[in-house]
Coordinates of C-alpha atoms in Angstrom, one line a residue:
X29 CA 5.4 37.8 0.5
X30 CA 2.3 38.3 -2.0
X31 CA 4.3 36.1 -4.7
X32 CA 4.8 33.0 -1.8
X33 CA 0.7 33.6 -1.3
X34 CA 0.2 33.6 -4.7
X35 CA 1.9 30.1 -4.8
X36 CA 0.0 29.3 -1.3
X37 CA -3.4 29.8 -3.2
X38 CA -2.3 28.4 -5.8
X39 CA -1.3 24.9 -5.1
X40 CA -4.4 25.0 -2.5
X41 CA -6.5 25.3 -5.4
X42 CA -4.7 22.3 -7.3
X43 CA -5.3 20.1 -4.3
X44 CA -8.7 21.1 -4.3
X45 CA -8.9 20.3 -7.9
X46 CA -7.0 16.8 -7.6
X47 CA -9.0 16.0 -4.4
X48 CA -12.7 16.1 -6.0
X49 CA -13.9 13.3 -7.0
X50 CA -16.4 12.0 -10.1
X51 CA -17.3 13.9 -13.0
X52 CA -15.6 17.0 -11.4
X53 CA -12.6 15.5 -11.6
X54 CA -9.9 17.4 -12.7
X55 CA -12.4 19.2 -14.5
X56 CA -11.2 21.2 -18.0
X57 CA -13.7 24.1 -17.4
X58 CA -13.0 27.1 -16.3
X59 CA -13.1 27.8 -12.6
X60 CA -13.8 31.3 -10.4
X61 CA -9.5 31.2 -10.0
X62 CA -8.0 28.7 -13.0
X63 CA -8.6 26.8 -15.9
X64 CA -7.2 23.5 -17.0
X65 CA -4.6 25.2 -19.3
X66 CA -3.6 27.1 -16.5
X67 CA -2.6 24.7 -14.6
X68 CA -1.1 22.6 -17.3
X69 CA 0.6 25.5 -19.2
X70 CA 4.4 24.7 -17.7
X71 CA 6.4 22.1 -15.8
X72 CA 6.3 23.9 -12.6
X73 CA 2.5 23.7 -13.0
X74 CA 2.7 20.1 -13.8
X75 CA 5.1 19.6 -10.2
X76 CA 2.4 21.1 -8.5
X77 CA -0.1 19.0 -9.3
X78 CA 2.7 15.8 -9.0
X79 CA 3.0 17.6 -5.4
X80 CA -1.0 17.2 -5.5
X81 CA -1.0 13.4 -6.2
X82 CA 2.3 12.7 -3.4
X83 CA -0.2 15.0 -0.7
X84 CA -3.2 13.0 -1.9
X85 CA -1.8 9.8 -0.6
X86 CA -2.4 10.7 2.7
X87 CA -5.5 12.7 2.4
X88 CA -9.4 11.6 3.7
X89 CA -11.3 11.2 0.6
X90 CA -14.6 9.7 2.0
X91 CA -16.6 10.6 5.2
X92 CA -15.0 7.7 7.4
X93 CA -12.4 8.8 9.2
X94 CA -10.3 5.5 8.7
X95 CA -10.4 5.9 4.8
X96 CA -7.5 8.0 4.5
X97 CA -5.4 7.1 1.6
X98 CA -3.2 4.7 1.2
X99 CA -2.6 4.2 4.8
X100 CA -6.1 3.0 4.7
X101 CA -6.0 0.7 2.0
X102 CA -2.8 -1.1 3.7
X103 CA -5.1 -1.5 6.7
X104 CA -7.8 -3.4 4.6
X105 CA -5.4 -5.7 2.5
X106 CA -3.4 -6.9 6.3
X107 CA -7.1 -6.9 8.1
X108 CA -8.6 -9.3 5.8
X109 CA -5.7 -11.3 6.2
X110 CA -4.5 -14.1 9.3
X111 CA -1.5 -12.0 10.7
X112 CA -3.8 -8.8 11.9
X113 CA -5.8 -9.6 15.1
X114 CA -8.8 -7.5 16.4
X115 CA -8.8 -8.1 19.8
X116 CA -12.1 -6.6 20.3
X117 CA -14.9 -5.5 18.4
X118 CA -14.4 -2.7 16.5
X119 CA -16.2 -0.9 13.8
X120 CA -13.6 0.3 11.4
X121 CA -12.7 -2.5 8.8
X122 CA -14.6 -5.0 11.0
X123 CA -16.7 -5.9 7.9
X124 CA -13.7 -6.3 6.1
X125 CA -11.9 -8.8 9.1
X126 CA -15.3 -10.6 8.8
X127 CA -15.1 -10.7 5.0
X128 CA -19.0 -9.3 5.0
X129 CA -17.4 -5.5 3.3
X130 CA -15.5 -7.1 0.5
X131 CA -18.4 -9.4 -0.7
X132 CA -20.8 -6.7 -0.6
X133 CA -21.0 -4.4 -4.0
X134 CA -23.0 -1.6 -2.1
X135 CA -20.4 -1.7 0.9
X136 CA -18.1 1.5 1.6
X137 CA -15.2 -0.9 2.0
X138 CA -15.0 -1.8 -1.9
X139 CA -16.2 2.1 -3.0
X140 CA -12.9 3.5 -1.0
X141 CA -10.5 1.5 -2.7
X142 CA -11.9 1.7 -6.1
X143 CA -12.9 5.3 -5.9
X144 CA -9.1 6.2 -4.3
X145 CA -6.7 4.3 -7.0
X146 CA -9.0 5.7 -9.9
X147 CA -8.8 8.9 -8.5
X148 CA -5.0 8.4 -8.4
X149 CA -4.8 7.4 -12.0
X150 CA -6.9 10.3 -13.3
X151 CA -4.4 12.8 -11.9
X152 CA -1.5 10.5 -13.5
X153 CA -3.5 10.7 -16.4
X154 CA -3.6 14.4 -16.5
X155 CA -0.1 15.0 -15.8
X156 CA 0.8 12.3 -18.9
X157 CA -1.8 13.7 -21.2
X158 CA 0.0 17.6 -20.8
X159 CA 3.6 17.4 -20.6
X160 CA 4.8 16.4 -23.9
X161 CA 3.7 19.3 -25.3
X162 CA 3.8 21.7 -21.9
X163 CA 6.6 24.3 -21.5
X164 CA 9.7 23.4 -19.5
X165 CA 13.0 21.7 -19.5
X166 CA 13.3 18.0 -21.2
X167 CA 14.5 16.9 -17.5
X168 CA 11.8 17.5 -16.0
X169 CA 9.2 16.5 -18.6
X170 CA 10.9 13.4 -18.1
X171 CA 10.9 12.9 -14.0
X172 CA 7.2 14.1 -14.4
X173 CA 6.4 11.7 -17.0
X174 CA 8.3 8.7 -14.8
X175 CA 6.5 9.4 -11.7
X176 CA 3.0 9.5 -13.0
X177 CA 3.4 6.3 -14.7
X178 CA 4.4 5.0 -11.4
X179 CA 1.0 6.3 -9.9
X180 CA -0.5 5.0 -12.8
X181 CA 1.0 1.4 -13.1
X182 CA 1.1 0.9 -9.3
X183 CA -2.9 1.9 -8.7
X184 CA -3.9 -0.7 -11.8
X185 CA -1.5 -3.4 -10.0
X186 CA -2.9 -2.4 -6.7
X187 CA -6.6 -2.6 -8.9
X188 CA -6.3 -5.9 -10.2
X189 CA -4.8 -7.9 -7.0
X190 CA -8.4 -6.8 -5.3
X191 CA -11.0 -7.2 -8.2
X192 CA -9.7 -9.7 -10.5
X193 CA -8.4 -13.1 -10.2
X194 CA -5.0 -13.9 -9.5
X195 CA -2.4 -13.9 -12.0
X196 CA -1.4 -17.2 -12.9
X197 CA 2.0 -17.6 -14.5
X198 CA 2.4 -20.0 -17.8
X199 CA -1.5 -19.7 -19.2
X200 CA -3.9 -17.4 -20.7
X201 CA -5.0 -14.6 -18.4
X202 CA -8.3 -14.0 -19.7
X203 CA -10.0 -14.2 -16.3
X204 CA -11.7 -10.2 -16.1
X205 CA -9.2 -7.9 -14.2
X206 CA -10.1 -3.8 -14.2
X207 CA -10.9 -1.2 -16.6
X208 CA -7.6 0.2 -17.8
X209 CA -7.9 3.8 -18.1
X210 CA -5.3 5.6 -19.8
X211 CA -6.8 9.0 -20.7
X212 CA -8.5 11.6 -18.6
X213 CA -12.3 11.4 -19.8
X214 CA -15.6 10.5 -18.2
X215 CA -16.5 8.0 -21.1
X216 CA -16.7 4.3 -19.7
X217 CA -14.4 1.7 -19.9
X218 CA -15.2 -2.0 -19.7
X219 CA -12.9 -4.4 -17.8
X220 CA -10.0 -5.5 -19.4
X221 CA -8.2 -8.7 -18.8
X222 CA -6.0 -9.6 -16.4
X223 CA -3.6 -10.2 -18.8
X224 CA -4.1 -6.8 -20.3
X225 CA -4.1 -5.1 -17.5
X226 CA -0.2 -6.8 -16.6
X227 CA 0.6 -6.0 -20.0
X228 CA -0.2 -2.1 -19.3
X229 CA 1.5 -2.0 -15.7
X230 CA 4.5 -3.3 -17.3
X231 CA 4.9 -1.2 -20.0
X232 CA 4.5 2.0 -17.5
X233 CA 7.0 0.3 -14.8
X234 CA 9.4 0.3 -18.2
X235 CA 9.6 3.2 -19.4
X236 CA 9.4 4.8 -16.1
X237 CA 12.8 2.9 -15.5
X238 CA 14.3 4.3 -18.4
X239 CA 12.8 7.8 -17.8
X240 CA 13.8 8.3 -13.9
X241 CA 17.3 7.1 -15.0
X242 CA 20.4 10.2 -13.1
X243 CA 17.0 11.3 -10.9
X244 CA 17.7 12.8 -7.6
X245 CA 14.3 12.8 -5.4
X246 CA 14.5 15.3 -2.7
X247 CA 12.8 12.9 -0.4
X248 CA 11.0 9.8 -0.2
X249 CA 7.6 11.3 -0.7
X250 CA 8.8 11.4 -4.8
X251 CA 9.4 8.0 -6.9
X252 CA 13.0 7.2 -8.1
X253 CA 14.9 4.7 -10.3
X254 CA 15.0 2.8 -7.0
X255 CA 11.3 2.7 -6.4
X256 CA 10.2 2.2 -10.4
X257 CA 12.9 -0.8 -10.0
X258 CA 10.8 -1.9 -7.1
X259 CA 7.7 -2.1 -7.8
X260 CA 8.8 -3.9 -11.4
X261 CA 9.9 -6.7 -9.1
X262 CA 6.9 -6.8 -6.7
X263 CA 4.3 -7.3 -9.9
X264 CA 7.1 -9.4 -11.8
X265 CA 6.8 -11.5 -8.2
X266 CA 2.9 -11.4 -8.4
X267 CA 3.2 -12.9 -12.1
X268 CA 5.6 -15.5 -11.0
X269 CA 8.6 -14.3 -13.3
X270 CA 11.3 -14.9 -10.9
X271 CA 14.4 -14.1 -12.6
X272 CA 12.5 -10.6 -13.1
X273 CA 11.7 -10.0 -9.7
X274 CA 15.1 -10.8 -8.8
X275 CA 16.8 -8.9 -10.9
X276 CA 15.0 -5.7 -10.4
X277 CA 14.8 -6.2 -6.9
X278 CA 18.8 -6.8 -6.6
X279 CA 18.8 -3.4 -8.6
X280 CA 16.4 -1.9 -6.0
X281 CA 18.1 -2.0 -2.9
X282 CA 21.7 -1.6 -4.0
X283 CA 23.3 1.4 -2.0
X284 CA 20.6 1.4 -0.2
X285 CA 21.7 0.5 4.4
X286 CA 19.3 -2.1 6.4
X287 CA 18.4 -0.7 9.8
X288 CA 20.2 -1.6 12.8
X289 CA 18.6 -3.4 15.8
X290 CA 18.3 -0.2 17.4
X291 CA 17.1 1.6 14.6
X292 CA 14.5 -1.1 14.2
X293 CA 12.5 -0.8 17.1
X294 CA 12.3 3.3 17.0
X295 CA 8.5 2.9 16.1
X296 CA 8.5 3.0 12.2
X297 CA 7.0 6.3 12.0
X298 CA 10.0 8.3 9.7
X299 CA 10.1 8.3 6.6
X300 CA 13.8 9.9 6.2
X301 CA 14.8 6.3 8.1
X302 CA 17.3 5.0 5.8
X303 CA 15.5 1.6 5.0
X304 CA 12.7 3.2 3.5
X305 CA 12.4 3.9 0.1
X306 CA 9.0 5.2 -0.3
X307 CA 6.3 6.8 1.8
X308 CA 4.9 9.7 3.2
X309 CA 5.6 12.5 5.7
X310 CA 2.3 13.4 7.6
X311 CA 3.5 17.2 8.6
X312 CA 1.8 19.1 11.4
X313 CA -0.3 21.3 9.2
X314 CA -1.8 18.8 7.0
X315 CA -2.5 16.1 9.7
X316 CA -5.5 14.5 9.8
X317 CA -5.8 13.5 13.6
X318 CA -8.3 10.6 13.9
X319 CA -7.9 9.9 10.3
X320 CA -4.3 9.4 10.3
X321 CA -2.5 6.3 10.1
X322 CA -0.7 6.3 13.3
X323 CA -4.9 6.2 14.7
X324 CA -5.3 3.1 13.6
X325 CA -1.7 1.0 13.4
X326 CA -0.2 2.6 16.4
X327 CA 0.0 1.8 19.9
X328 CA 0.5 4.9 21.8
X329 CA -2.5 7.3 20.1
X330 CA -5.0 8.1 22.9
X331 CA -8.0 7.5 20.9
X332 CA -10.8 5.1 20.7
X333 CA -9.5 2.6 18.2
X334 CA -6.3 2.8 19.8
X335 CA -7.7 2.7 24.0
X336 CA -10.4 -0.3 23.3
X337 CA -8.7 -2.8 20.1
X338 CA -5.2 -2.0 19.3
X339 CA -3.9 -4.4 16.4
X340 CA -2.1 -7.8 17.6
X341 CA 0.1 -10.3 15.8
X342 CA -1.1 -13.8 15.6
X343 CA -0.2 -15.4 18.3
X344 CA 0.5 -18.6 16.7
X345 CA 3.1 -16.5 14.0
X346 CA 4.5 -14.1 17.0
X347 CA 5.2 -17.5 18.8
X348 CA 7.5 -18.9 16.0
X349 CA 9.7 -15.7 16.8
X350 CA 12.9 -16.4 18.0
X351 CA 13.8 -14.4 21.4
X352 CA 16.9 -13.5 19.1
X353 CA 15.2 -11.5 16.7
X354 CA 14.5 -7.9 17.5
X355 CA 11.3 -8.2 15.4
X356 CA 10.1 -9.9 18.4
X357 CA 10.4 -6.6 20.3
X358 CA 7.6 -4.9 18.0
X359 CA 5.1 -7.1 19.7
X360 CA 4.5 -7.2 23.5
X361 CA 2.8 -10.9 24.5
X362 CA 1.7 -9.6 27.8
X363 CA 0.2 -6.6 26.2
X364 CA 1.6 -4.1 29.0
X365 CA 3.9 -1.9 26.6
X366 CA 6.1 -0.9 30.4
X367 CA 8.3 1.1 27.5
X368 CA 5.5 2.8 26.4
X369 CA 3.4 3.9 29.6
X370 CA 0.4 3.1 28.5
X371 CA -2.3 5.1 30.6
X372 CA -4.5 2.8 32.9
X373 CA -7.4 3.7 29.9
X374 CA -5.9 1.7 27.7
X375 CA -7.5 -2.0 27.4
X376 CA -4.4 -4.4 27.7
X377 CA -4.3 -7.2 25.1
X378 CA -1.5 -10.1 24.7
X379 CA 0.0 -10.2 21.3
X380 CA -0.7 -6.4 20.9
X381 CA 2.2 -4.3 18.2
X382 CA 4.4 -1.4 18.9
X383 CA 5.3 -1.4 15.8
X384 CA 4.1 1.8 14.4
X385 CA 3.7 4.3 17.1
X386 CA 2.8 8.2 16.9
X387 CA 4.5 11.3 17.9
X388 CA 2.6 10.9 21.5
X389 CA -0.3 10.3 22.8
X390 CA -2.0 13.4 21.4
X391 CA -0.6 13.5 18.0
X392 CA -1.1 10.8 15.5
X393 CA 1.2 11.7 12.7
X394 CA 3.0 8.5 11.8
X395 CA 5.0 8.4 8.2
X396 CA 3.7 5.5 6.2
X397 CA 5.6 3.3 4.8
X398 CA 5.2 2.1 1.2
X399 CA 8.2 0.3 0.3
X400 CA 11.2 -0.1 2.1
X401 CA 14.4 -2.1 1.0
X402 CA 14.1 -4.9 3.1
X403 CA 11.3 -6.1 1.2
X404 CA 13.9 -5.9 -1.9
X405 CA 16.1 -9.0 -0.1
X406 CA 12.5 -11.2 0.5
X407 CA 11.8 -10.6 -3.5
X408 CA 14.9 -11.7 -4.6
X409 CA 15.4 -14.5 -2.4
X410 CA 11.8 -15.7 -3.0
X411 CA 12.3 -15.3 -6.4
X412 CA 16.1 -17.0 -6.8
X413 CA 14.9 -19.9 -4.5
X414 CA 11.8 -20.5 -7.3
X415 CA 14.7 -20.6 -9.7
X416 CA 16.8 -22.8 -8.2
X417 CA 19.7 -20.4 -7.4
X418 CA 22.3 -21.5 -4.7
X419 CA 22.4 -18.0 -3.6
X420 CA 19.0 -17.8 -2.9
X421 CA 19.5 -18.6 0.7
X422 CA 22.8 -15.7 1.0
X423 CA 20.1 -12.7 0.3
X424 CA 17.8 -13.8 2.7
X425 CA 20.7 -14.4 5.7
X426 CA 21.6 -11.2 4.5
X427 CA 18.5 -9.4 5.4
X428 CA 17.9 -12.1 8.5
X429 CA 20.9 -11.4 10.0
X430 CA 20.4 -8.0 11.2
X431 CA 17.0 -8.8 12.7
X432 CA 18.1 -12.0 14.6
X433 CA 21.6 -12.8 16.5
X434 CA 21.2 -16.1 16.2
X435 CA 20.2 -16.5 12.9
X436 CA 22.2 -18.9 10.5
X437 CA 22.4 -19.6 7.1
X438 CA 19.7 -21.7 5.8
X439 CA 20.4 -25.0 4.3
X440 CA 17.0 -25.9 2.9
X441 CA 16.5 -25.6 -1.0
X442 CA 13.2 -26.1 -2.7
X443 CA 10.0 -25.5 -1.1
X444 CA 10.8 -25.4 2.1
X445 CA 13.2 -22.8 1.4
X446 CA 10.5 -20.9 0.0
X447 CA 8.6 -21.3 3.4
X448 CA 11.0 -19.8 5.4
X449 CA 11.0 -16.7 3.5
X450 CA 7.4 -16.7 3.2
X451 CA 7.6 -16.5 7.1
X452 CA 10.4 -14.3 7.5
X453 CA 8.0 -11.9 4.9
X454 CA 5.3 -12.2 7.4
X455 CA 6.7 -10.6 10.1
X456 CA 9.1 -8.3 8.3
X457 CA 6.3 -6.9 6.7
X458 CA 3.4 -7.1 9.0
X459 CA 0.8 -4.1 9.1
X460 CA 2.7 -2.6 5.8
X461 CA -0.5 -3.8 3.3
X462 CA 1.2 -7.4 1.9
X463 CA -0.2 -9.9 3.6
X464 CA -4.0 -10.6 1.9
X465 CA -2.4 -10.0 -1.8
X466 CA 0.6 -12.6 -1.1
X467 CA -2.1 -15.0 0.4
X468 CA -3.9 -14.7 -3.1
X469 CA -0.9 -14.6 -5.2
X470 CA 0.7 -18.0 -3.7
X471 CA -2.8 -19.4 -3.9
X472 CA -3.3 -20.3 -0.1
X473 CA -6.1 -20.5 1.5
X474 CA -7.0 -18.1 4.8
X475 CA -5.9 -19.9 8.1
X476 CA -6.5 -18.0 11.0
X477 CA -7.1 -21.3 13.1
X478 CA -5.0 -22.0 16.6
X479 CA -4.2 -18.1 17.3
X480 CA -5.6 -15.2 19.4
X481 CA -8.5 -14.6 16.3
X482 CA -11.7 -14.9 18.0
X483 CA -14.7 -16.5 16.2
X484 CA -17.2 -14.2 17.5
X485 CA -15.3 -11.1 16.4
X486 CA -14.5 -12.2 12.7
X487 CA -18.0 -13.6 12.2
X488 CA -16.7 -17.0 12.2
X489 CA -14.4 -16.6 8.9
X490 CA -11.5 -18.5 10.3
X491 CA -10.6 -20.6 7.1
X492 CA -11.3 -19.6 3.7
X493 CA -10.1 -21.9 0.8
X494 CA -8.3 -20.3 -2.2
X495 CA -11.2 -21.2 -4.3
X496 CA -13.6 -18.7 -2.4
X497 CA -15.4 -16.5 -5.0
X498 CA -14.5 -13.5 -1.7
X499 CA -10.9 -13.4 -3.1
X500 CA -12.2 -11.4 -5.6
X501 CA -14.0 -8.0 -4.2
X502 CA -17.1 -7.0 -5.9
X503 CA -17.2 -4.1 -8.1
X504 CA -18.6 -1.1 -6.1
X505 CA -22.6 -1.0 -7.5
X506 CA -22.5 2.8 -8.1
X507 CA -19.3 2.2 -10.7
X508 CA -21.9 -0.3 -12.1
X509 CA -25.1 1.9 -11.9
X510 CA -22.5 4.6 -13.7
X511 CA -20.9 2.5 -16.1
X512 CA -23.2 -0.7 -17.8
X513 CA -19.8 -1.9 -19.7
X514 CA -18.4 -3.3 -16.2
X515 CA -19.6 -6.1 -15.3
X516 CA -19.6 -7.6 -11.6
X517 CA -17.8 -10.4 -10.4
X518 CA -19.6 -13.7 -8.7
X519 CA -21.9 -12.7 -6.6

């Protein structure tokens, strides 16, 4: 019993260390209870703190409620986009529907992302920087060593889609991207290119491949082979090297089952479901009530948010729907939910999502998704269609097929083959944080004209050409005011 509170106090302590934020960071002095060598002296020390980084995914790091890890930053990358609706005016992430937060450098909604994936990296960092030399097995150096450089590779990929330009296959990326950090320090770094800062992500994402190589993950909290040969296709799909993407997303998803109709419509809110391939587990102790996912993307929570502007589907997307698909069944046009007896408090919208719902009406706890295999199919497809490949159209009927009855393989080639999986993406993936960083990647502009977005509400930004200066979010002014060797983007 006093050795299991030992450990209690112990990894509490870790969190608290991993959770601070700034120059306290993972600070190396001595504290009241441990130092820095402490908690770096063995590889069990280094799994707690990897158990640190997997917790802090789902943790509040700023005073808003609705900033709660990555959760929240998948809210802001769908809300800026056309396929998230805000039926009514709300205040959390309306500045960044209305395109106001992401064009201001002293606005909360560009400090929270920043602030959260460098936070991220740091801990990476501090795992990376230890266990070479730390004491332990060689197997589990090595699964440490994979999963940090996950962190690390996915939070600079996650960096650059926001606060750089967009990647653009075939020239030179000098266009400023972020500051790579790769040590844990508090000296300043400037921005690096874009191109450098691809470079870097794809070295991580390869050795992480080779390092998480016979890994078993006890759940989907922790980053496998399959996850390090996902995200390798998602930024070798960003880049526009399609016979990487597809390659490492054919690797990806093999062995791993599509849902089932039924399965489908369950409410997306377990991460043990056998689609998914990353995410996290919100457990009853560590919930964070208002500040939880399932506060914000469900449609059963009996809060605020959830009573007055639960999220819709554009209208003019939901409509394009066949009755066939059971995707269609995540979205209720009338906005009644009858399966979900809504109370009478709840403000009925058309177009609203059932997508994501909680474990009831008083507890918000709803796994968030990360990556799940499905997304694996649209990669590869997108990608072999780019290519040319005569099999591109066989993965996606593949995937399709289990959503939609009457779904048929696809005889179109070329572009317009790409557009029907850039459709089938859209509402496979809605609400799960793709749809503003495939907008900028495939260089379209925002079109959120003919649907259920109302003018009033998003401050009039209904189209926004793919040459706005907005696709790139200002650098947060305090990481300016901190560090002179960033400079900002176009103001």
């Amino acid at each position: 019993m006093k050795s299991n509170y030992i450990k209690q106090i112990f990894f509490a302590i870790s969190l608290l260390v991993l959770s601070s934020c700034s120059d306290d960071f993972l600070d190396k002095k001595p504290t009241e209870y441990v130092t820095y060598e402490d908690i770096t002296k063995t590889t069990d020390d280094l799994m707690t703190l990897l158990n640190g980084i997997h917790r802090s995914l789902y943790i509040r790091y700023e005073s808003n409620q609705n900033e709660n890890g990555l959760g929240g930053m998948m809210q802001q990358v769908d809300i800026a986009g056309d396929d998230v609706v805000f039926p009514a005016t709300n205040g959390w992430f309306l500045q960044v529907y209305n395109w106001n937060g992401v064009a201001n450098e002293n606005a909360q909604d560009v400090r929270f992302p920043y602030r959260t994936y460098y936070r991220i990296i740091r801990n990476a960092n501090t795992i990376l920087g230890a266990v070479d030399t730390t004491i332990g097995p060689d197997a589990d150096k090595k699964v440490l060593k994979g999963q940090a450089l996950l962190y690390r590779a996915f939070c600079h990929y996650q960096l650059v889609q926001l606060f750089g330009k967009r990647y653009v296959n075939g020239v030179d990326n000098s266009q400023l991207g972020v500051p790579l950090v790769l040590v844990v320090g508090n000296e300043g770094f400037a921005r690096s290119t874009v191109e450098q800062v691809y470079t870097q992500i794809n070295k991580d994402l390869d050795e992480a491949n080779t390092l998480l190589v016979g890994y078993t993950k006890p759940n989907n909290s922790h980053l496998g082979l399959s996850v390090a040969q996902g995200l390798k296709a998602r930024v070798a799909l960003t880049q526009g090297n399609w016979a990487i993407a597809a390659d490492y997303a054919a690797k990806a998803k093999t062995g791993i089952a599509l849902m089932n109709a039924e399965e489908y419509v369950k409410g997306f809110n377990d991460y043990a479901g056998k689609e998914w391939m990353w995410g996290s587990h919100i457990n009853e102790v560590q919930t964070d009530y208002f500040g939880n996912f399932g506060a914000y993307m469900s449609r059963n929570y009996n809060s605020t948010v959830i009573r007055t502007c639960p999220k819709a589907i554009n209208s003019k997307l939901y409509n394009l729907i066949p009755t066939t698909d059971v995707r269609s069944k995540l979205f209720d046009k009338t906005g009644v939910h009858a399966s979900l007896n809504l109370p009478s408090s709840f403000t009925k919208y058309p177009y609203t999502s059932q997508k994501f719902l909680s474990v009831s009406t008083g507890d918000s706890r709803c796994d968030v998704p990360y990556m799940r295999v499905a997304e694996m199919y649209l990669i590869e497809a997108e990608a072999k269609a780019r290519l040319g490949q005569a099999d591109a159209a066989a993965v996606l009927f593949a995937l399709v097929k289990t959503r939609d009855t009457g779904y048929t393989l696809s005889t179109k080639t070329g572009q317009a083959l790409v557009d029907e999986i850039w459709f089938q993406r859209r509402i496979e993936l809605w609400g799960e944080g793709f749809r503003f960083y495939d907008l900028k990647r495939t260089n379209s502009p925002l079109d959120r004209s003919g649907a259920n977005h109302n003018s009033t509400i998003t401050n009039n930004v209904i189209n926004v050409p793919a040459t706005d200066k907005r696709w790139q979010w200002l650098i947060p002014r305090a990481e300016i005011n901190a560090n002179p060797l960033v400079k900002q983007n176009e103001l």
